[in-house]
Tab-separated table of C-alpha atoms in Angstrom:
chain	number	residue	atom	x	y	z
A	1	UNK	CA	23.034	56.560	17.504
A	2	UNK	CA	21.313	54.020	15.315
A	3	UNK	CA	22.266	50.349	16.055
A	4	UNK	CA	23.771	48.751	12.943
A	5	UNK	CA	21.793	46.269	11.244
A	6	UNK	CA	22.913	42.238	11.460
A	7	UNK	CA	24.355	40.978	7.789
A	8	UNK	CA	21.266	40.146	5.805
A	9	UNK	CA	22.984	36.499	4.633
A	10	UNK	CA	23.744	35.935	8.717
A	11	UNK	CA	19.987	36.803	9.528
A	12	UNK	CA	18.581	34.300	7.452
A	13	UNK	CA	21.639	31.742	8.250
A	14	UNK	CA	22.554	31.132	4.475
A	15	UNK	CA	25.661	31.294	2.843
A	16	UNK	CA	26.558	34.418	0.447
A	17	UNK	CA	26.123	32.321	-2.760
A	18	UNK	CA	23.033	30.652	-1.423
A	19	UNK	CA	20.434	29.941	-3.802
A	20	UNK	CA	16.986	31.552	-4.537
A	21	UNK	CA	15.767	28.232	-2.938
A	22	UNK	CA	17.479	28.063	-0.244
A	23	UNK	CA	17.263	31.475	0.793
A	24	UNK	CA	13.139	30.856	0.592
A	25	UNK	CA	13.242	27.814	2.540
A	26	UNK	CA	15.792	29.558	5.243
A	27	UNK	CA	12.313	32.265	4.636
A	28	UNK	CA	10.098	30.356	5.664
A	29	UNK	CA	11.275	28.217	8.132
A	30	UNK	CA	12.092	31.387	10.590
A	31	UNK	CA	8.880	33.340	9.850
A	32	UNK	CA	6.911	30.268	10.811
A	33	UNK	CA	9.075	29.772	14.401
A	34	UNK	CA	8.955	34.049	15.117
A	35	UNK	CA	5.408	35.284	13.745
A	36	UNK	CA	3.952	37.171	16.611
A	37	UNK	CA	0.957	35.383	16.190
A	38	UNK	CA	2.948	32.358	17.219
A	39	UNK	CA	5.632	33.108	19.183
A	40	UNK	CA	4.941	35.084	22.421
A	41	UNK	CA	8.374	35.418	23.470
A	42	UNK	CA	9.512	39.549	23.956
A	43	UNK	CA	12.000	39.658	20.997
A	44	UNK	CA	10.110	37.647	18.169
A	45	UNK	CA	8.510	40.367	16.693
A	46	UNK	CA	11.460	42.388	16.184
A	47	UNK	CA	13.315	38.963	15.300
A	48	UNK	CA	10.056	38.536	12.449
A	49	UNK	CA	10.356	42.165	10.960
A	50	UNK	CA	14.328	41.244	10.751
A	51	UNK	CA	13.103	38.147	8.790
A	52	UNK	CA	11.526	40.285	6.684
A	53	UNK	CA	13.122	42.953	5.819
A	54	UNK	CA	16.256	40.382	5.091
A	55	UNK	CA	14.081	38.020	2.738
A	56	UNK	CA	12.379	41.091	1.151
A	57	UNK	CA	16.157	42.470	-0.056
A	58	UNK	CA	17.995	38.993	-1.109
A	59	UNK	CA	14.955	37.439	-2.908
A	60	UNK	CA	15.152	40.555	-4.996
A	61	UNK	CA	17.855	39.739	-8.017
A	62	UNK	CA	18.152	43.539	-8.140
A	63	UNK	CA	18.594	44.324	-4.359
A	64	UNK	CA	20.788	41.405	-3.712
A	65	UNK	CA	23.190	42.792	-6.086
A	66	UNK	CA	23.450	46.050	-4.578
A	67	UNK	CA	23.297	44.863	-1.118
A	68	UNK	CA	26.111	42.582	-1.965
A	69	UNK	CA	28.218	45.761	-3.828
A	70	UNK	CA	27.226	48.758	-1.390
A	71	UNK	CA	25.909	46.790	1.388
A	72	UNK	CA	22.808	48.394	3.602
A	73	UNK	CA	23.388	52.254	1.959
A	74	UNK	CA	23.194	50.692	-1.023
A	75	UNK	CA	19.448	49.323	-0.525
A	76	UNK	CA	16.539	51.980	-0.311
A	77	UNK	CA	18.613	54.624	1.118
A	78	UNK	CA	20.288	52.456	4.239
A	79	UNK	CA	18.231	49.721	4.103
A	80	UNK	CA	14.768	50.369	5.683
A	81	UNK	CA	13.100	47.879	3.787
A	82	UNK	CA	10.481	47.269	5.712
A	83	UNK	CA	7.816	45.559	4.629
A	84	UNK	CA	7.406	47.237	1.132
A	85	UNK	CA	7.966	43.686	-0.474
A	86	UNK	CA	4.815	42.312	1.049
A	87	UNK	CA	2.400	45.471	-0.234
A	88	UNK	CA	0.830	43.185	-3.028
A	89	UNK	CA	-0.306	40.624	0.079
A	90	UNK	CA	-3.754	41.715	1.958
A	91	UNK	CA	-2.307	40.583	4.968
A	92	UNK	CA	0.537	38.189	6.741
A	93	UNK	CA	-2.456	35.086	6.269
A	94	UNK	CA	-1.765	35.724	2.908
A	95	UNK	CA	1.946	35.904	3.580
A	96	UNK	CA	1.149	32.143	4.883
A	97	UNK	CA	-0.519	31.111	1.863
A	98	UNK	CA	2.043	32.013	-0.518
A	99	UNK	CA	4.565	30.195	1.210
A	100	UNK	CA	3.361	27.363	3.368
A	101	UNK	CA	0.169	26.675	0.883
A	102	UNK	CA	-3.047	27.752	3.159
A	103	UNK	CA	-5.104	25.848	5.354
A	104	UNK	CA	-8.685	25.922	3.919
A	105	UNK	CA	-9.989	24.535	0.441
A	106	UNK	CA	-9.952	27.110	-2.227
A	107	UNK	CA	-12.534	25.697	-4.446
A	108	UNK	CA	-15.659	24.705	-3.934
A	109	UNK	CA	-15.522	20.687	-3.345
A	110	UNK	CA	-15.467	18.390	-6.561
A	111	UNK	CA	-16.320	14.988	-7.405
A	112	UNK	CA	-15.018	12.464	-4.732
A	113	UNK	CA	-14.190	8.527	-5.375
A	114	UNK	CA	-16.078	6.039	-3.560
A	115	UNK	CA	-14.287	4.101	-0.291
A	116	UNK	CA	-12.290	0.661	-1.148
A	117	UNK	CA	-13.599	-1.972	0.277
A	118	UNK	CA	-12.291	-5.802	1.421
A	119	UNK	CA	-13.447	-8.983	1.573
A	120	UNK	CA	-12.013	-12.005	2.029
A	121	UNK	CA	-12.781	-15.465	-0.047
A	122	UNK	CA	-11.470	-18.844	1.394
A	123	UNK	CA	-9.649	-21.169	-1.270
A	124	UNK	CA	-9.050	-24.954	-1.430
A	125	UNK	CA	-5.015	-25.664	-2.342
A	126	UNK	CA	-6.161	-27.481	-5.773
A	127	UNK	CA	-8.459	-24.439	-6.600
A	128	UNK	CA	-5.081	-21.964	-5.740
A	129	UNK	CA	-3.032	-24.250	-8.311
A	130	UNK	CA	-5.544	-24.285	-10.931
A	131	UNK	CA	-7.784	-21.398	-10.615
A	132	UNK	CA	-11.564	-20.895	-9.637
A	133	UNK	CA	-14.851	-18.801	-10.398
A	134	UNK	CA	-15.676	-18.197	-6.703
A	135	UNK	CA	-19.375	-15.661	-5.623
A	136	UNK	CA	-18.542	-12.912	-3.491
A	137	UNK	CA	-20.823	-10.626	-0.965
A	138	UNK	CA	-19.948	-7.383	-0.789
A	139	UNK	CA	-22.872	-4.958	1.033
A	140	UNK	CA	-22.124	-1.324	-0.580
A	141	UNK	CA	-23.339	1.867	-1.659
A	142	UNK	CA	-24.390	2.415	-4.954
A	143	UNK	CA	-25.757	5.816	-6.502
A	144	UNK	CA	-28.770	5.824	-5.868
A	145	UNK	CA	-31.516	4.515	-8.781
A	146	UNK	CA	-33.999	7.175	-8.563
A	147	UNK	CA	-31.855	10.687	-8.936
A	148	UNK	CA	-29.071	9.053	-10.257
A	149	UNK	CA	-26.975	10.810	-7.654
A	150	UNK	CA	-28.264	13.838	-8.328
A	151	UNK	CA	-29.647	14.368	-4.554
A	152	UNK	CA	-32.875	16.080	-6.034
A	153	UNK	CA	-36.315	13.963	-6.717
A	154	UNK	CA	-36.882	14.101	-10.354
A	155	UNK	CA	-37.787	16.568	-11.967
A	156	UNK	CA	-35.993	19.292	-9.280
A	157	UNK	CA	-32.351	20.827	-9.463
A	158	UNK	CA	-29.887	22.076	-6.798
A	159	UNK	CA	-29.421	25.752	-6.181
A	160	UNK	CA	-27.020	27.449	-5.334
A	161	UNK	CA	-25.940	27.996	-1.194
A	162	UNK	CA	-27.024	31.506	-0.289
A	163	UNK	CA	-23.928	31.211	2.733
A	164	UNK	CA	-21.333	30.902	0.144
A	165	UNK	CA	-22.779	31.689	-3.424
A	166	UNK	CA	-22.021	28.502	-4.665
A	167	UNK	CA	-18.120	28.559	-3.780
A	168	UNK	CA	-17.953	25.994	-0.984
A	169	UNK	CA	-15.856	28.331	1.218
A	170	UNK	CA	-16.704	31.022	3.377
A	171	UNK	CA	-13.934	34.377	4.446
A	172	UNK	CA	-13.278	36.358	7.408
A	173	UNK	CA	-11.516	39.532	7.239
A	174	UNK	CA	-9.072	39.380	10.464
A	175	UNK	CA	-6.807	42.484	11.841
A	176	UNK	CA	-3.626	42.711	13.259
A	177	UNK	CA	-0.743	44.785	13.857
A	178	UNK	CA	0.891	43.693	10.436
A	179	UNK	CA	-2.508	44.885	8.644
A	180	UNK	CA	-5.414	42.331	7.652
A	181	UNK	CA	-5.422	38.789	6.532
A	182	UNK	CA	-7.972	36.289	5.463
A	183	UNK	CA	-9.285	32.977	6.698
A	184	UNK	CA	-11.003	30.633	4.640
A	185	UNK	CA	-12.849	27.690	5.791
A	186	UNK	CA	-15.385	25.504	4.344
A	187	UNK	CA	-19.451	26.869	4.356
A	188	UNK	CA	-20.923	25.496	7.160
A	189	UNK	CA	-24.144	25.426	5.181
A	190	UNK	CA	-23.546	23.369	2.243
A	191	UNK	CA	-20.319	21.717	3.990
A	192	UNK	CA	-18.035	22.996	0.838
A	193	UNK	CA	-20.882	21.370	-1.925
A	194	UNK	CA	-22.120	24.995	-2.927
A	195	UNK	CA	-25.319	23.890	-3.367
A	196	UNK	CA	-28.298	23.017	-1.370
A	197	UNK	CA	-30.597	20.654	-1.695
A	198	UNK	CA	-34.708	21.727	-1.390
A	199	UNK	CA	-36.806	18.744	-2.842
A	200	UNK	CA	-34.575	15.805	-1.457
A	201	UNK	CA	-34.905	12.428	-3.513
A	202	UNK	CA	-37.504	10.606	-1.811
A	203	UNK	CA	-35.722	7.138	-2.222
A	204	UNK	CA	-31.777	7.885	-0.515
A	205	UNK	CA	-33.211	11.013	1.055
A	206	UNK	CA	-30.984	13.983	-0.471
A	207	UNK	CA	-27.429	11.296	-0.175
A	208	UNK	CA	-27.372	10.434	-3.280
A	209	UNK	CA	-26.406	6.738	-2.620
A	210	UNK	CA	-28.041	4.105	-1.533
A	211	UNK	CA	-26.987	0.610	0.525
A	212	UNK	CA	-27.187	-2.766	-1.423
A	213	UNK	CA	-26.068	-6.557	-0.809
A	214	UNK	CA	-24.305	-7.415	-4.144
A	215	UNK	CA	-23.635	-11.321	-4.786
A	216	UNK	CA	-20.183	-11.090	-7.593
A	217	UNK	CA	-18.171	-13.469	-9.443
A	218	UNK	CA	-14.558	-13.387	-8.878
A	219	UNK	CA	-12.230	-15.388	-11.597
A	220	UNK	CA	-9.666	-16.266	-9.716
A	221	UNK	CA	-6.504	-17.356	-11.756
A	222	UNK	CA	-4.280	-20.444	-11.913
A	223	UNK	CA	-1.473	-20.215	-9.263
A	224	UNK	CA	-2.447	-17.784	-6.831
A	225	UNK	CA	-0.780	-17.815	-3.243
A	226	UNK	CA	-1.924	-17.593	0.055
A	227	UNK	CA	-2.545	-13.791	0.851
A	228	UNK	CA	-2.863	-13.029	-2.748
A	229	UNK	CA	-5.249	-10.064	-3.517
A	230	UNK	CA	-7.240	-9.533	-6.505
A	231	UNK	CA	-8.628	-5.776	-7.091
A	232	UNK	CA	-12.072	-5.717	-9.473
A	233	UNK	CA	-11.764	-1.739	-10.651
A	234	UNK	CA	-15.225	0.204	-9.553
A	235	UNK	CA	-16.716	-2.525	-6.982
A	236	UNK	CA	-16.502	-0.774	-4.082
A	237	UNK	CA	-18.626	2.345	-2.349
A	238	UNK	CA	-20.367	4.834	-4.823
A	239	UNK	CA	-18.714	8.196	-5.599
A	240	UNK	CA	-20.148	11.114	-4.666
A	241	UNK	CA	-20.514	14.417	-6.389
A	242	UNK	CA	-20.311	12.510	-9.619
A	243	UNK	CA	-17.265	10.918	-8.136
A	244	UNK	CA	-16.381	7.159	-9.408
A	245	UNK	CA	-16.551	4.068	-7.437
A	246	UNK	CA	-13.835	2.754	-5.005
A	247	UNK	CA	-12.415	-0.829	-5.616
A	248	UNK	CA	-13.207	-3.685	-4.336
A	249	UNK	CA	-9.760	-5.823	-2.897
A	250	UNK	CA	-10.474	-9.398	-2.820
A	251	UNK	CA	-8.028	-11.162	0.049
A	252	UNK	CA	-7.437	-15.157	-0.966
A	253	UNK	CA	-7.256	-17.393	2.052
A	254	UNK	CA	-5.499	-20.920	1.073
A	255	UNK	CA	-6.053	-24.054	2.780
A	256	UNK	CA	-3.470	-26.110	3.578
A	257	UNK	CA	-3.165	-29.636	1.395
A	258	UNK	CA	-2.481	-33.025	3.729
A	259	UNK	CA	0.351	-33.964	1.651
A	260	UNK	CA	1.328	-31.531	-0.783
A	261	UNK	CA	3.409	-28.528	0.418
A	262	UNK	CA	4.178	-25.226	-1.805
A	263	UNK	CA	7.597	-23.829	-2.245
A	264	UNK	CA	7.322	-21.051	-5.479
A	265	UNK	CA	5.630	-22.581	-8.101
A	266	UNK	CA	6.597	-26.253	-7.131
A	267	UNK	CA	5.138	-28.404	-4.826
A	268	UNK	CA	6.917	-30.777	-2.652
A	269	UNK	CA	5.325	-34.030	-1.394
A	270	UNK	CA	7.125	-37.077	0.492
A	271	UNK	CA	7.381	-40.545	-0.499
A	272	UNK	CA	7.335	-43.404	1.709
A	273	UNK	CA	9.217	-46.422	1.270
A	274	UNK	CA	10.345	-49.514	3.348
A	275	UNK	CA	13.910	-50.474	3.438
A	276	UNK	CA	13.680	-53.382	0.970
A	277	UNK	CA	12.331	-50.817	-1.711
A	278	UNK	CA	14.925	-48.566	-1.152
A	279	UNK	CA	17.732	-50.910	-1.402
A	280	UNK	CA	16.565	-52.825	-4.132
A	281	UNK	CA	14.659	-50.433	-5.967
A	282	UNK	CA	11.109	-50.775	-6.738
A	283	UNK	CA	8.600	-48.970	-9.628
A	284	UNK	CA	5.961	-46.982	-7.535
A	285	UNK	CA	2.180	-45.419	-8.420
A	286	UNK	CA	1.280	-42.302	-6.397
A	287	UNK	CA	-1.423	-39.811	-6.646
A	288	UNK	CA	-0.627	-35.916	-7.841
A	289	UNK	CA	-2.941	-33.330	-8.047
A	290	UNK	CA	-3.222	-34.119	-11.736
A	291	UNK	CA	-3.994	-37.670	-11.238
A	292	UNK	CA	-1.900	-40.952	-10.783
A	293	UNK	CA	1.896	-40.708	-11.533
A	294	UNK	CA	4.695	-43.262	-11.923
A	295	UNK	CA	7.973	-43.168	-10.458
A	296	UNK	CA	10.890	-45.539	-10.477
A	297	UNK	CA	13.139	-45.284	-7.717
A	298	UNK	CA	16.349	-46.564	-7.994
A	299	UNK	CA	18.372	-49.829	-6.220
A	300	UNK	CA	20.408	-47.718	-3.306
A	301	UNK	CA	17.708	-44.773	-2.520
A	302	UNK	CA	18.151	-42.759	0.531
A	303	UNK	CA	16.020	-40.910	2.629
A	304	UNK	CA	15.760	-37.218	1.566
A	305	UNK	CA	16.987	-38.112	-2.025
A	306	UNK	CA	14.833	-36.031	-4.140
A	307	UNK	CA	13.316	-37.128	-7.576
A	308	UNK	CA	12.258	-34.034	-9.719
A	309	UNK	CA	8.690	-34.627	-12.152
A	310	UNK	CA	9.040	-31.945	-14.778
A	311	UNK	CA	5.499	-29.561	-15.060
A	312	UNK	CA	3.674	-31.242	-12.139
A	313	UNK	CA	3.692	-27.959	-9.916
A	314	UNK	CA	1.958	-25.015	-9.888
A	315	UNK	CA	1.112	-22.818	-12.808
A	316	UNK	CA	2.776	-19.614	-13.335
A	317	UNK	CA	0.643	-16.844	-12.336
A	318	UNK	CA	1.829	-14.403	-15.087
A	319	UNK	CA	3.623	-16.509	-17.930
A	320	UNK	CA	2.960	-19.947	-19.517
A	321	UNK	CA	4.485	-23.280	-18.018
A	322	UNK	CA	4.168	-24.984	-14.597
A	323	UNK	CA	6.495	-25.365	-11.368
A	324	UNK	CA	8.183	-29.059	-10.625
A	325	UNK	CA	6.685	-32.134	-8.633
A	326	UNK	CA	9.435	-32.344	-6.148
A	327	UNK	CA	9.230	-36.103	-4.556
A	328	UNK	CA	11.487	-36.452	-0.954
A	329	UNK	CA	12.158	-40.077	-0.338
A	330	UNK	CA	11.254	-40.887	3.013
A	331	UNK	CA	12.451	-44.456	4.264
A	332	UNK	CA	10.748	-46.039	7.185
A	333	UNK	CA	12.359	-48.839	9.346
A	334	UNK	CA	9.540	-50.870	10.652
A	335	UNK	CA	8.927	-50.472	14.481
A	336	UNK	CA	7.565	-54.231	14.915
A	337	UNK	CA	8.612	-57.616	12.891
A	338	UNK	CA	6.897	-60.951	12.317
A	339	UNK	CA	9.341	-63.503	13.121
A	340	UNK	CA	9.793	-64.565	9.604
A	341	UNK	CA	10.755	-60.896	9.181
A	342	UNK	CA	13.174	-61.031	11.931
A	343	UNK	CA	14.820	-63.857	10.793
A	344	UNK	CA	15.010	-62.830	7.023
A	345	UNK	CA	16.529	-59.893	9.033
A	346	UNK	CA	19.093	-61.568	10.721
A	347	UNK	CA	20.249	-63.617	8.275
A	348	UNK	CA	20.603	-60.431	6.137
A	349	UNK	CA	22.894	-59.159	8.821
A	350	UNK	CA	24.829	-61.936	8.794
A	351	UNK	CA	25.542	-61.450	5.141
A	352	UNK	CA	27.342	-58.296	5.569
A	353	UNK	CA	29.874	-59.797	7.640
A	354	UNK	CA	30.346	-63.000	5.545
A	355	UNK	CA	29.178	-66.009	8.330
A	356	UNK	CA	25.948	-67.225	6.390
A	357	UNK	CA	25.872	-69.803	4.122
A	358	UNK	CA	24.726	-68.900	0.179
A	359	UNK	CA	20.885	-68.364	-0.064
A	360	UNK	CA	18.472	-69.817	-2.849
A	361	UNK	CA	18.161	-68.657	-5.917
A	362	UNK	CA	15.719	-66.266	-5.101
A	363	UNK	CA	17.897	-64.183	-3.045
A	364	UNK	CA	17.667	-63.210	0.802
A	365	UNK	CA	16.778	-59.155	-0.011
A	366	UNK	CA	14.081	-60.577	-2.313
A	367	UNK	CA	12.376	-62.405	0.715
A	368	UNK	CA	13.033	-59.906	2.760
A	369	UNK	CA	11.350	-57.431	0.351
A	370	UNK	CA	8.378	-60.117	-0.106
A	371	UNK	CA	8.126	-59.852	3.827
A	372	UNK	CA	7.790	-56.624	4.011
A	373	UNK	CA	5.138	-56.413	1.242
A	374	UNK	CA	7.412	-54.496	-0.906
């Protein structure tokens, strides 16, 4: 007595109103895990011609519809599908192909791009804010001068690999119990070029390319970072097989400033001041990377107060306009006095509690600040 056959829909572990795609993926996830050739375990052959005969029925608008109204009677006389769906493939390799995509190159081997290639360029932190024109060595290949990549000294052409006949690929016919299938790898001869080469160039000797030590000039623009990288289209290794260039990635090292600091596109620099110019105020020249700036600084300033100079930053990199000067009052207490300085001191302190007697008309912060050189 004939065993009954499994549900079709269990089989390939779908759902009844699965999809076309899901059924294929189902497909071809299980006849990758049971194909013989893969799976040495007692049952997987008979679990792989299950597979089959499943996916052959249900991918089959036709079949399914029958299968799903009649069931197995209704399908080729009980169902005995076999591998009928699979006559138009030469073999389960090409099974493989149709489904997972192959594993050899098809076509003979076309034009390749040339390999990026990185270099780095160190910066100074005023040539990051505004921008330099900085030369670059780069050692490379380049097509070669002679052949102009053609391989062949002048005057000679290629011809065509007698291992492949110019397709780049070579095929074995294989056998197996499901019938034959094909494998396809690349020539060994011309390594997938389809040509040979008789009368090498006498110059790059048959590559093609040739090594050079190029000096360039890289424009770097205004308000570039630390880590930036700038990418100059077709400056890197030759192509080859008519293939264009690689690119050449530039990597900016920045230098750190002594007093500046960058935050964005401003730049943040501290300001020292005594305590008499802090409490009394004072009017104060300092140096930006633009040139000398003045700054008043108000009667009462404290340290970390921040005074904002408008377009004294960095430049944007892609717009128009400039980051903010951002200048962080620091206030110093001095570590050693004169004794003048201690006693302008002390007599200060004495004012805050009301015990010393009215000063001159110059005023006891204004000696003080005198003192201290303010």
């Amino acid at each position: 007595m004939a065993t009954a056959k499994r549900d079709y829909y269990e089989v390939l572990g779908v759902e009844r109103n699965a999809s076309e795609e899901e059924m294929k993926k189902a497909f071809r996830k299980l006849a990758f895990q049971y194909h013989p050739d893969r799976n040495k375990e007692p049952e997987a052959e008979a679990r792989f011609k299950e597979i089959n005969e499943a996916y052959e029925v249900l991918s089959d608008p036709e079949k399914r519809q029958r299968y799903d109204q009649f069931g197995p009677d209704g399908v080729n006389g009980g169902g005995g599908a076999g591998f009928e769906g699979f006559q138009g493939f030469e073999g389960f390799g090409d099974i493989f192909d149709a489904f997972f995509g192959g594993t050899a190159a098809r076509t003979r081997q076309g034009p390749q791009q040339g390999r990026d290639l990185r270099v780095q360029v160190s910066l100074t932190f005023e040539e990051s804010v505004f921008g330099a024109e900085k030369p670059v060595q780069v050692q490379r290949s380049e097509r070669c001068e002679r052949c102009r990549g053609n391989r062949c000294e002048p005057g000679s052409q290629p011809a065509r690999c007698a291992t492949c006949n110019g397709s780049g690929e070579v095929r074995r016919v294989q056998s197996s119990i499901f019938g034959q299938f094909v494998n396809v790898a690349t020539c060994p001869t011309c390594q997938g070029d389809g040509q040979r080469i008789d009368t090498p160039c006498t110059q790059c000797k048959g590559t093609g390319r040739e090594r050079h030590v190029r000096t360039l000039s890289v424009k770097i623009p205004a308000g570039v970072e630390d880590g930036t990288q700038v990418r100059l289209t077709s400056e890197g290794e030759a192509g080859t097989r008519g293939g264009p260039a690689g690119s050449l990635y530039v990597y900016l090292a920045v230098a750190e400033h002594p007093l500046f600091t960058r935050e964005g596109d401003d730049l943040l620099m501290p300001l020292d001041l005594n305590v008499a110019q802090a409490a009394l105020g004072t009017t104060i020249t300092f140096n930006t990377l633009d040139g000398q700036h003045t700054l008043h600084v108000p009667a009462g300033t404290q340290t970390s107060d921040t005074f904002r100079v408008k377009a004294k930053g960095v430049p944007h990199l892609r717009a128009n306009g400039r980051g903010d000067l951002l200048v962080t009052a620091q206030v110093t207490v001095p570590e050693k006095l004169t004794d003048e300085q201690k006693r302008l001191f002390a007599a200060l302190a004495a004012t805050f509690d009301g015990s010393a007697p009215p000063d001159d008309d110059k005023g006891l912060l204004g000696k003080i600040k005198d003192a201290l050189g303010g």
